[in-house]
Coordinates of N, CA and C in Angstrom, one line a residue:
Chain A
X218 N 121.2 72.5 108.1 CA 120.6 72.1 109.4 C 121.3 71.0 110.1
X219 N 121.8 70.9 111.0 CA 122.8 70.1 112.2 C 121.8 69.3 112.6
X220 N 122.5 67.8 111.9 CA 121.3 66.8 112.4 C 121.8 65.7 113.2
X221 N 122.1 65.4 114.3 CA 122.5 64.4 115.4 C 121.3 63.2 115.1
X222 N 121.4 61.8 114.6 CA 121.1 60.9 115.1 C 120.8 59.4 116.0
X223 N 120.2 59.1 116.3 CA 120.7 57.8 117.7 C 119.6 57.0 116.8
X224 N 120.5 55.5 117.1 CA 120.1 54.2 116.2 C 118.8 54.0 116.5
X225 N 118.5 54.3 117.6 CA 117.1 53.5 118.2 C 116.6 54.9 119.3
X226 N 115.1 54.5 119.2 CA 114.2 55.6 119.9 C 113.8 55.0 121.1
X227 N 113.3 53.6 120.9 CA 113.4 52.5 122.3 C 114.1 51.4 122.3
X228 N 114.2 51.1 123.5 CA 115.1 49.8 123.8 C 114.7 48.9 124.6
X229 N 114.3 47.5 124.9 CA 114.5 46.7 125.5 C 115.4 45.5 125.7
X230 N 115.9 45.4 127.3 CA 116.8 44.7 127.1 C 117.2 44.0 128.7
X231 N 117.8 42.9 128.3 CA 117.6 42.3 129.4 C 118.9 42.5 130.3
X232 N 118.6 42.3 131.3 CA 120.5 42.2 132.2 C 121.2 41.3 132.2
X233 N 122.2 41.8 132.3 CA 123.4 41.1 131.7 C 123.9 41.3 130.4
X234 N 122.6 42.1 129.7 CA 122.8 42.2 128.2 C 124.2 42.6 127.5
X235 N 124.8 42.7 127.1 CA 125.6 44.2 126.1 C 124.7 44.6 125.4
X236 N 124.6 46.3 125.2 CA 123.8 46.9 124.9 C 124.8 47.7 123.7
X237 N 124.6 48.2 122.7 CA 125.1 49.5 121.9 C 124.0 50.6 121.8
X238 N 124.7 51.6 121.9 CA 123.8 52.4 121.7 C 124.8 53.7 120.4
X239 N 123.8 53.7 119.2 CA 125.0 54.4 118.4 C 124.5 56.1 117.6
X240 N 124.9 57.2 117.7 CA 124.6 58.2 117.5 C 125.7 59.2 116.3
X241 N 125.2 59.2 115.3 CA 125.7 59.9 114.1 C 125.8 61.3 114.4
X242 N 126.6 62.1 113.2 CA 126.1 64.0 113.5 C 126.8 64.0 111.7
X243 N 126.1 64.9 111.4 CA 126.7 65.3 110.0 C 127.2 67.0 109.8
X244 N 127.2 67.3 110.9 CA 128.1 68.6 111.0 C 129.3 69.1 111.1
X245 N 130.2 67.4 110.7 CA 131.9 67.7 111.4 C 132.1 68.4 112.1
X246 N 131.1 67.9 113.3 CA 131.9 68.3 114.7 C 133.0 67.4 115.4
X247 N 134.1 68.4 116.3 CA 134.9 67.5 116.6 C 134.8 67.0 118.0
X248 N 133.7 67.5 118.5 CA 133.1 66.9 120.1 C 132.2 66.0 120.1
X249 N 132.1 64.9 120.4 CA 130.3 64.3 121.1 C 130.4 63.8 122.3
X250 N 129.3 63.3 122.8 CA 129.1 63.6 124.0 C 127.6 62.3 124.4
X251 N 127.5 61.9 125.4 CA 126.9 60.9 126.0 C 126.5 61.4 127.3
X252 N 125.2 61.6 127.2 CA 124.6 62.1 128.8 C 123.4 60.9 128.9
X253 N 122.6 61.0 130.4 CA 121.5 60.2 130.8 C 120.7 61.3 131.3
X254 N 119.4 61.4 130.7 CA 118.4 62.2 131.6 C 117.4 60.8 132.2
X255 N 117.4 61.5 133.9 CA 116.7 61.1 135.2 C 116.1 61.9 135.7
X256 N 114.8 61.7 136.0 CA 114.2 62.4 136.4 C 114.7 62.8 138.0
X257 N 114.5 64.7 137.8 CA 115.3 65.0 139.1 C 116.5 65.3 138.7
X258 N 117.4 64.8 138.6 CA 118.3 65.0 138.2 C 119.0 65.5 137.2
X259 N 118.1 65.4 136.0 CA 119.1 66.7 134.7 C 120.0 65.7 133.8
X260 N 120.5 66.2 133.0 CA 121.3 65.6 132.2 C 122.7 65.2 133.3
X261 N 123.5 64.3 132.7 CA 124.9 64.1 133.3 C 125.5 63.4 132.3
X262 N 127.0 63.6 132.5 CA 127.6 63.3 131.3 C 128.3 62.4 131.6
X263 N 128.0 61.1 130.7 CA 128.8 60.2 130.5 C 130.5 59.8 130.4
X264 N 130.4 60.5 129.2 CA 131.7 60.3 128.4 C 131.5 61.1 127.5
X265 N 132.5 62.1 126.8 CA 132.5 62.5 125.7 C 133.9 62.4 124.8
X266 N 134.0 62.6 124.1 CA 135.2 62.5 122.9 C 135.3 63.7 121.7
X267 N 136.6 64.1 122.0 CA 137.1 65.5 121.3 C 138.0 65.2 119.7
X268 N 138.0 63.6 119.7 CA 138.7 63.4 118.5 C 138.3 62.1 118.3
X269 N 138.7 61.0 117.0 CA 138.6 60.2 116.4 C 139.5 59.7 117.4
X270 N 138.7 58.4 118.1 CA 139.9 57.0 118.8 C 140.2 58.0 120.4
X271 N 139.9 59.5 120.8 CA 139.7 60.2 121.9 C 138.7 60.2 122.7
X272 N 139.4 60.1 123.8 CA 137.6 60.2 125.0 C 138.4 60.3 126.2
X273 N 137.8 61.1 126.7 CA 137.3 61.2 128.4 C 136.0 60.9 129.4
X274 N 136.6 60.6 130.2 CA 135.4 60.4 131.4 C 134.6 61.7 131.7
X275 N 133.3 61.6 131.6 CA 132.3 62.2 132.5 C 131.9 62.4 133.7
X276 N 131.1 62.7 134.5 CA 130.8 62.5 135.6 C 130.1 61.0 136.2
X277 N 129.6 60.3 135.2 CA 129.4 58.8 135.6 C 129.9 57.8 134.6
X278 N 130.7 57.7 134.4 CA 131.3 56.5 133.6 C 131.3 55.3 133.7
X279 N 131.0 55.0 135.6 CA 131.0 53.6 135.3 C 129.6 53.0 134.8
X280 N 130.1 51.4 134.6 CA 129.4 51.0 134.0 C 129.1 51.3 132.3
X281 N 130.0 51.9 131.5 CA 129.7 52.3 130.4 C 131.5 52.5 129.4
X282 N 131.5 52.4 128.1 CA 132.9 52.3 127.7 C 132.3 53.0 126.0
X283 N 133.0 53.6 125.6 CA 132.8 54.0 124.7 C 133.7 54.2 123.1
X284 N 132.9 54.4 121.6 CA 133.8 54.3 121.0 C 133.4 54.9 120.0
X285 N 134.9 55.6 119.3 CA 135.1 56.8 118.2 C 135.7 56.3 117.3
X286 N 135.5 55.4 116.3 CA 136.3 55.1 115.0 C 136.5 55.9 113.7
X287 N 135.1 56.7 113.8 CA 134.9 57.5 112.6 C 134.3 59.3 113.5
X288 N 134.9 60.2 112.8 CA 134.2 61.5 113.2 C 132.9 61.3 113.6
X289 N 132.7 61.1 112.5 CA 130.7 61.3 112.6 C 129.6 60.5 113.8
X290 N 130.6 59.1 113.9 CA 130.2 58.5 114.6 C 130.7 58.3 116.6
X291 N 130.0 57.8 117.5 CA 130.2 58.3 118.5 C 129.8 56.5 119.3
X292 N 129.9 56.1 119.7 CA 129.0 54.4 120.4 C 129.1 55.1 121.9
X293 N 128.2 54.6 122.5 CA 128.1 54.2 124.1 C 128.0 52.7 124.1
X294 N 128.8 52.3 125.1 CA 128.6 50.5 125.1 C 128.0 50.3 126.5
X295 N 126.9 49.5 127.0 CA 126.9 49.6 128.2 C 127.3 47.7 128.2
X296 N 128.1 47.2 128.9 CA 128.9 46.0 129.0 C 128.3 44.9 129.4
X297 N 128.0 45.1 130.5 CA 126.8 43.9 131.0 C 125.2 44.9 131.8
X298 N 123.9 44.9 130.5 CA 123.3 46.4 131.6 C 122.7 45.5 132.5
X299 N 122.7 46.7 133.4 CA 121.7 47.1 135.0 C 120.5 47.1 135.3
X300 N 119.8 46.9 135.9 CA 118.5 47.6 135.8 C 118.6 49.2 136.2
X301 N 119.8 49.5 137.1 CA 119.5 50.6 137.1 C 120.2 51.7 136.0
X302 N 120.3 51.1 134.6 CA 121.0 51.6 133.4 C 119.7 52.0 132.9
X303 N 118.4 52.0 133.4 CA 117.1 52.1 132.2 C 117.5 54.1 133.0
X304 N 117.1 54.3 131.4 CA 117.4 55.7 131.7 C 117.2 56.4 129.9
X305 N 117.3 57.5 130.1 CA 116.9 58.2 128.4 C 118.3 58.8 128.2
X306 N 119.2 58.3 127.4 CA 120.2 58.5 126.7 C 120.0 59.5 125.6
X307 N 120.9 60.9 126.1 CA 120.9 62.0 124.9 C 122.3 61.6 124.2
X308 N 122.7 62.0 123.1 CA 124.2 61.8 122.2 C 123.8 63.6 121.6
X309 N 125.2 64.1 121.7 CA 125.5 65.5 120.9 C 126.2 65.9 121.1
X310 N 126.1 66.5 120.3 CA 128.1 67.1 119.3 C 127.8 68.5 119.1
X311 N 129.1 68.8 118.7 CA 129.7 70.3 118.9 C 131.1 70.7 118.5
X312 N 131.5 71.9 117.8 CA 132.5 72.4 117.6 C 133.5 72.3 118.6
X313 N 134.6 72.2 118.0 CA 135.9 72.0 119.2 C 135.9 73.2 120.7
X314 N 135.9 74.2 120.2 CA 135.7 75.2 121.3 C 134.4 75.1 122.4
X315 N 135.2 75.0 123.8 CA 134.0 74.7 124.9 C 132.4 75.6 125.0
X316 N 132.2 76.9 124.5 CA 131.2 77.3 124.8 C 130.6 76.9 123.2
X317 N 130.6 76.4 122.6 CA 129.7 76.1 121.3 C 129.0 75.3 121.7
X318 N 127.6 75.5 121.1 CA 126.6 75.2 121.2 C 126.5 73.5 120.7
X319 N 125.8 72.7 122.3 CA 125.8 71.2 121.5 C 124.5 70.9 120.9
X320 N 124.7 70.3 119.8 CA 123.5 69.7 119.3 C 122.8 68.4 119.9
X321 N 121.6 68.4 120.3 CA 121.2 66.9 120.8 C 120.5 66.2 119.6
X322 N 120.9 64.9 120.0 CA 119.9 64.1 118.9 C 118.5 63.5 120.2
X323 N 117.4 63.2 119.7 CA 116.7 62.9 119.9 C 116.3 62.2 121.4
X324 N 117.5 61.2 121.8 CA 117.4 60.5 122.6 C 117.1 58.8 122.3
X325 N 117.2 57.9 123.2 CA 117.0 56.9 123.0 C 116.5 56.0 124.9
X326 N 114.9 55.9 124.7 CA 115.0 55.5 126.0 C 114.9 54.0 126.0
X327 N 115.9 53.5 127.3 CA 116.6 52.1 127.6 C 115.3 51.6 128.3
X328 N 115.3 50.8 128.6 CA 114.8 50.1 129.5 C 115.6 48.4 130.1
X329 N 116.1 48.4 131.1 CA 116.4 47.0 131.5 C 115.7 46.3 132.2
X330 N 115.5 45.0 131.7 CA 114.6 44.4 133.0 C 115.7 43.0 133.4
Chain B
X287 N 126.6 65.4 144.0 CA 126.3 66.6 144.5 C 126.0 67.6 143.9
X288 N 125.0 67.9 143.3 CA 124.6 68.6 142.0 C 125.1 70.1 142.1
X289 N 125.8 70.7 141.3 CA 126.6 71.8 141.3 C 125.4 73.0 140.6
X290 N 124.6 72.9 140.1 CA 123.4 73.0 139.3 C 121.6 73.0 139.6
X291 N 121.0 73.7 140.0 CA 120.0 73.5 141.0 C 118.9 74.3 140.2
X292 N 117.9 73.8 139.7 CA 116.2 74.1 139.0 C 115.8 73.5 140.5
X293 N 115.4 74.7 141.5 CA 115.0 74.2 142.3 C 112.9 73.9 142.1
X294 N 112.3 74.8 141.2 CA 111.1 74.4 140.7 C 111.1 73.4 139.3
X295 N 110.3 72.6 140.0 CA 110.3 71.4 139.1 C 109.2 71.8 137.8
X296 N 108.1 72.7 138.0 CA 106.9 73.1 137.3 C 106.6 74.5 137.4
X297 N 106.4 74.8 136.1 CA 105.5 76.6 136.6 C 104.6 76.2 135.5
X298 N 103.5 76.8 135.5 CA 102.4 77.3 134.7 C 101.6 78.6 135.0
X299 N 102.0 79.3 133.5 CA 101.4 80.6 133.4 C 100.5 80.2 132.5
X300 N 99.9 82.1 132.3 CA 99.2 82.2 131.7 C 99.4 83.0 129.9
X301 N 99.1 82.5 128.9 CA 100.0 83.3 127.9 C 99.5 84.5 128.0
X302 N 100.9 84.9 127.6 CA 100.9 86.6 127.7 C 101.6 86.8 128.7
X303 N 102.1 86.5 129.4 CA 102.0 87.1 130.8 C 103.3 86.4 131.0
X304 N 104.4 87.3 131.7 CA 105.7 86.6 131.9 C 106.2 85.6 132.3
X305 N 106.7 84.2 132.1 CA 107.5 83.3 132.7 C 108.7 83.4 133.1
X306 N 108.6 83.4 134.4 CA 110.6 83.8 135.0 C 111.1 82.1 135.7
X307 N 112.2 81.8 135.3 CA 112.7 80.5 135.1 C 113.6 80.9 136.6
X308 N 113.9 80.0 137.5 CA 115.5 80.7 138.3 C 116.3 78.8 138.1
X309 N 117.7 79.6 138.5 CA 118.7 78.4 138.4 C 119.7 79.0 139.7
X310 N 120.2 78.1 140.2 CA 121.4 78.7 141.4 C 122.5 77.3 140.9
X311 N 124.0 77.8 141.2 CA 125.1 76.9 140.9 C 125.8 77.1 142.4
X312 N 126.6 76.2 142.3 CA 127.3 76.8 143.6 C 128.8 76.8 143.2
X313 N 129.8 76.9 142.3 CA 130.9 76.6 141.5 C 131.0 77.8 141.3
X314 N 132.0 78.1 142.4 CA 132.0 80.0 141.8 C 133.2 80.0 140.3
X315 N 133.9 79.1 140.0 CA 134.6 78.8 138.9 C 133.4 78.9 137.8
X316 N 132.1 78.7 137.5 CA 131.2 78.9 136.3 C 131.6 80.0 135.9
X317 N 131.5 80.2 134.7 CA 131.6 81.3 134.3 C 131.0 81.4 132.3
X318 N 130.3 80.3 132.4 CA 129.1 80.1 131.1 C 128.4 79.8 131.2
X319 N 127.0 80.4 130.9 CA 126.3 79.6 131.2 C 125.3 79.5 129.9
X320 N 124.0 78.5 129.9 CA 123.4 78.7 129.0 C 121.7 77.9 129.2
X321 N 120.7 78.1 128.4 CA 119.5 77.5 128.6 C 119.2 76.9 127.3
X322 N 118.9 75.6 127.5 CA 118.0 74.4 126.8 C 116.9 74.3 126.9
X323 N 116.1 74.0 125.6 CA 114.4 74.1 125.9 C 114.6 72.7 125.3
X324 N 113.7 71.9 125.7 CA 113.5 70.4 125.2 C 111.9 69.9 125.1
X325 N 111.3 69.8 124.5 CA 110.0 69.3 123.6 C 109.8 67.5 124.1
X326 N 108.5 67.5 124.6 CA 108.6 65.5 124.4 C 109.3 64.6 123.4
X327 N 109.8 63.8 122.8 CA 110.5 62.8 122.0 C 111.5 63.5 121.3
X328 N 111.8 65.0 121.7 CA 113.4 65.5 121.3 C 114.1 65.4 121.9
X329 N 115.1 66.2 121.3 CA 116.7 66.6 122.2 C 116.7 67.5 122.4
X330 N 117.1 68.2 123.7 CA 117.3 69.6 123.7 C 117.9 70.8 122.8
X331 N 117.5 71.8 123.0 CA 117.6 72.6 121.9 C 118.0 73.6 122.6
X332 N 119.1 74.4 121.8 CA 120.0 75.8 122.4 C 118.8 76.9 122.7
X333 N 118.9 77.9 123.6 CA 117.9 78.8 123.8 C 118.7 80.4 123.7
X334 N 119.3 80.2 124.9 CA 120.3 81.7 125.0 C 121.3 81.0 126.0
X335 N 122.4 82.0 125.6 CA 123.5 82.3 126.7 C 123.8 82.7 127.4
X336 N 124.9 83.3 128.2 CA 125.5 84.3 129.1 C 126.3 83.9 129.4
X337 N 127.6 84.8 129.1 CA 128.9 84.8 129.7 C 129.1 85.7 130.9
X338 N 130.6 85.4 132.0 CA 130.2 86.0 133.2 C 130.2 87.8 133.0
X339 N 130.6 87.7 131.8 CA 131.4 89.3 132.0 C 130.2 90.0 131.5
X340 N 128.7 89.3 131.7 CA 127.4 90.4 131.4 C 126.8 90.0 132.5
X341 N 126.0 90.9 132.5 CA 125.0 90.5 133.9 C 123.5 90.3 133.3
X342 N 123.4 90.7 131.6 CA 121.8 90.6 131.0 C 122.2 89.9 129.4
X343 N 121.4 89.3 129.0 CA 121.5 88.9 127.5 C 120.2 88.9 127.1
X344 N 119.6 89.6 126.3 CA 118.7 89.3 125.4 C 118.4 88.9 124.2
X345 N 117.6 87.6 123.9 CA 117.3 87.4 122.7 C 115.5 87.8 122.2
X346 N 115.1 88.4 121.7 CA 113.4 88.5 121.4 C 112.9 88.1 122.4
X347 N 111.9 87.5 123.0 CA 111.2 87.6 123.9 C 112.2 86.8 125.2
X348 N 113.0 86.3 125.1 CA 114.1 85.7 126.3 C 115.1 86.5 126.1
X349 N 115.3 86.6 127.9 CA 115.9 87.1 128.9 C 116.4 86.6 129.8
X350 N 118.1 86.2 129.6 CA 118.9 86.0 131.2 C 119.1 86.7 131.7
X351 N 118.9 86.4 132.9 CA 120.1 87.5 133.6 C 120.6 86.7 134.7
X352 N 122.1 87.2 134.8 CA 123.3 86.6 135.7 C 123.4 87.7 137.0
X353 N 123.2 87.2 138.2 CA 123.8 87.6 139.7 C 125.2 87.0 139.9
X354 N 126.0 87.2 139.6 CA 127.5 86.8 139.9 C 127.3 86.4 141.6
X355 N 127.1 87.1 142.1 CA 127.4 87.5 143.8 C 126.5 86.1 144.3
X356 N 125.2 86.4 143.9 CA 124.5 85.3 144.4 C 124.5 83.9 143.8
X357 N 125.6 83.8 142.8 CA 125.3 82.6 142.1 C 123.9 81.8 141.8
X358 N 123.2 82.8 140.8 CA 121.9 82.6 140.1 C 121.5 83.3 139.0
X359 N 121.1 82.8 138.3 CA 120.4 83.3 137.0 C 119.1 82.6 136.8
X360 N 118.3 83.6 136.3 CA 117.0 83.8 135.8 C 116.7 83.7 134.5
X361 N 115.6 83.1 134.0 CA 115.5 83.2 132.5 C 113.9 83.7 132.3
X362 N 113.8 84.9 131.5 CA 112.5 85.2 131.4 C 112.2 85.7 129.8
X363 N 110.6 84.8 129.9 CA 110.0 84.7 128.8 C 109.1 85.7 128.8
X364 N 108.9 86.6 127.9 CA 107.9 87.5 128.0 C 107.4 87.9 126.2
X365 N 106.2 87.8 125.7 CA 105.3 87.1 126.7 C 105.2 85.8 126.4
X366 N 104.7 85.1 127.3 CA 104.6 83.8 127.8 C 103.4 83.0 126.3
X367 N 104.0 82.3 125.3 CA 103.1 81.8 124.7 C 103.0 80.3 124.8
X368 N 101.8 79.7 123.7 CA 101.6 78.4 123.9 C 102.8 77.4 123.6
X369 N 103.4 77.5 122.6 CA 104.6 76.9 122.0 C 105.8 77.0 123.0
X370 N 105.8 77.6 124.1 CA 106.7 77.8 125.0 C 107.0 76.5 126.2
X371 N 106.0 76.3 125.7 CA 105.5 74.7 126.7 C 106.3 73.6 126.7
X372 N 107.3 73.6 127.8 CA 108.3 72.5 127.4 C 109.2 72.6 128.5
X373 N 110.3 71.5 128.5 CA 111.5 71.7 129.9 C 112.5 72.4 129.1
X374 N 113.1 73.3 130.5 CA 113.7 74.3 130.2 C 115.2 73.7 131.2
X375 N 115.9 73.5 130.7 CA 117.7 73.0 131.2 C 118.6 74.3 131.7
X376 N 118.9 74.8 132.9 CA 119.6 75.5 133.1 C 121.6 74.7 133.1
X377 N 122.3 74.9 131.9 CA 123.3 74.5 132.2 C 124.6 75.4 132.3
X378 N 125.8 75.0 132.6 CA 126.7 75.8 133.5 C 128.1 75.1 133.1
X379 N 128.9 76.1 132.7 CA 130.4 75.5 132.5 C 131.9 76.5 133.2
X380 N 132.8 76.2 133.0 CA 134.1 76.9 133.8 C 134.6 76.7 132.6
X381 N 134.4 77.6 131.9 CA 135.1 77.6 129.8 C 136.8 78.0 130.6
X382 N 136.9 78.9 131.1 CA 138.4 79.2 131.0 C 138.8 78.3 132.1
X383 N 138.5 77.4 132.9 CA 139.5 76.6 133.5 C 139.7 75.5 133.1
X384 N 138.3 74.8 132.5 CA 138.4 73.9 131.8 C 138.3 73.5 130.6
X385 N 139.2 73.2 130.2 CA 139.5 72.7 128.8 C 138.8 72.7 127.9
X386 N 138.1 71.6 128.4 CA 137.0 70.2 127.9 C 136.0 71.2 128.1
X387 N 135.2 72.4 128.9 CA 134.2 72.8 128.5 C 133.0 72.0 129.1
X388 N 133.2 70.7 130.1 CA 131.9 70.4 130.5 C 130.8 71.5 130.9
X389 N 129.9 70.6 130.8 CA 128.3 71.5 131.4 C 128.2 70.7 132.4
X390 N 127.5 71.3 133.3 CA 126.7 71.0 134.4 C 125.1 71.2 134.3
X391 N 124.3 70.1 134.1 CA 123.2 70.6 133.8 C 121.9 70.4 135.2
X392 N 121.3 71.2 135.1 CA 120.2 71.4 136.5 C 118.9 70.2 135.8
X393 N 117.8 70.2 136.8 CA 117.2 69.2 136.6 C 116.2 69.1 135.8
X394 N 116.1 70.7 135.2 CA 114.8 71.0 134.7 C 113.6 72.0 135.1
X395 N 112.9 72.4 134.7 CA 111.5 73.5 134.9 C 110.6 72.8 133.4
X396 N 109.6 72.0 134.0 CA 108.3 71.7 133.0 C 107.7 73.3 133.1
X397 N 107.5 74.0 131.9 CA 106.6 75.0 131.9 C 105.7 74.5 131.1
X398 N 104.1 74.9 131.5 CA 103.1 74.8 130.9 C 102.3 76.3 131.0
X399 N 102.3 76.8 129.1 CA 101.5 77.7 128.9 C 100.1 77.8 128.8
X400 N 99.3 78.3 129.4 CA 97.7 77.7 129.5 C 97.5 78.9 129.0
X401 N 96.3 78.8 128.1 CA 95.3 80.0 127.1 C 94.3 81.2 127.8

C-alpha cells in the first residue's frame, strides 16, 4: 500500500517566518510533487522533482524553493511566509512516466498570521 | 487562467440515483485526463481515467466520458451512494507534448449523497 507522508497536519506561523514543510513516500517513486489547494481554485502546482537534487517550476513558484536530497524525501521551503501563503499544501509522488497515477499524502494546512 | 473548469461547485443527489460530474478544459493540446475523489483530512485519491483516443471508460459504477470537439468530460456515478460523498478533481494533462506530464487540476464538485 503507497503511503505519502507530510510532517505536520497543522501549522502555525508567523510572517516573515521560514517555514519547512516535509513529505516522505515509500514507493520508490521517481516524481514528487508540491501543490496548494484554495478554495475555487483546485489544486496548482508548485514545484515538482523527477530525480534526487532535480526540480522544476510549477505554475506558482514564487515565493517557495524546494529540496530533494534523498528519493523518498521531497521539502517545500517557503523563505520568508506571507499571509497570503496560508493555504492546504498537498505533497505526491508517482512513477517516472507522466500519466501514472499520483499519490497524495494527506495534506498539511498553513496558516500565517 | 485556469485551463480546467468544475464549473458546479456542489451537487447533491439522492442515493441510488445517478451523479453526473461535468469538467470543460480549454487546451486542445490535453490529451489525459483523469478524476480524484478527495475525503475531508485526506489526500486525493485516483478514481478513473481517459485517454484521448476513447471517448468512454468504465470502471464499476464510474463513468467518463470524453467530447473531444467540445472539450468536456463527464463523470458519472451510478448508483449514487452514501460513501460517494466527497470532492471530486477533474484533472488534465498534454502526456505527449509534455514531458513532465503536468496536471491541470479544476476546482472541484462537493457531492453530497443524501438517503
Amino acid at each position: 500500500d503507497v503511503k505519502v507522508t507530510q510532517s505536520s497536519r497543522y501549522l502555525v506561523k508567523r510572517t516573515g517566518e521560514k517555514v519547512f514543510l516535509e513529505c516522505v513516500q515509500d514507493m520508490d517513486h521517481e516524481n514528487m510533487f508540491w501543490y496548494r489547494q484554495d478554495p475555487g481554485l483546485g489544486l496548482r502546482l508548485i514545484y515538482f522533482s523527477y530525480d534526487v537534487k532535480m526540480k522544476e517550476k510549477g505554475d506558482i513558484p514564487e515565493g517557495y524553493s524546494v529540496s530533494r536530497e534523498k528519493k523518498e524525501r521531497f521539502s517545500l521551503i517557503l523563505e520568508s511566509a506571507s499571509t497570503n501563503q496560508t493555504s492546504m499544501y498537498l505533497c505526491a509522488s508517482s512513477f517516472i512516466r507522466p500519466e501514472e497515477t499520483q499519490y497524495f499524502g494527506p495534506g498539511t494546512r498553513l496558516l500565517v498570521l | 487562467d485556469q485551463q480546467v473548469k468544475q464549473n458546479s461547485p456542489s451537487l447533491s443527489v439522492q442515493e441510488g440515483r445517478i451523479s453526473i460530474l461535468n469538467c470543460d478544459y480549454t487546451n486542445s493540446m490535453f490529451d489525459y485526463f483523469l478524476w480524484y475523489k478527495k475525503y475531508p483530512a485526506e489526500g486525493p485519491t485516483f478514481l478513473i481515467s481517459i485517454s484521448s483516443i476513447k471517448d468512454k471508460n468504465e470502471d464499476g459504477r464510474f463513468t467518463v466520458f470524453l467530447n473531444k470537439s467540445a472539450k468536456h468530460l463527464s463523470l458519472h456515478i451510478v448508483p449514487s451512494q452514501p460513501g460517494d460523498s466527497a470532492v471530486y478533481f477533474c484533472a488534465a494533462s498534454a502526456i505527449r507534448t509534455d514531458s513532465w506530464g503536468k496536471f491541470q487540476f479544476g476546482a472541484g464538485t462537493q457531492v453530497v449523497v443524501t438517503p
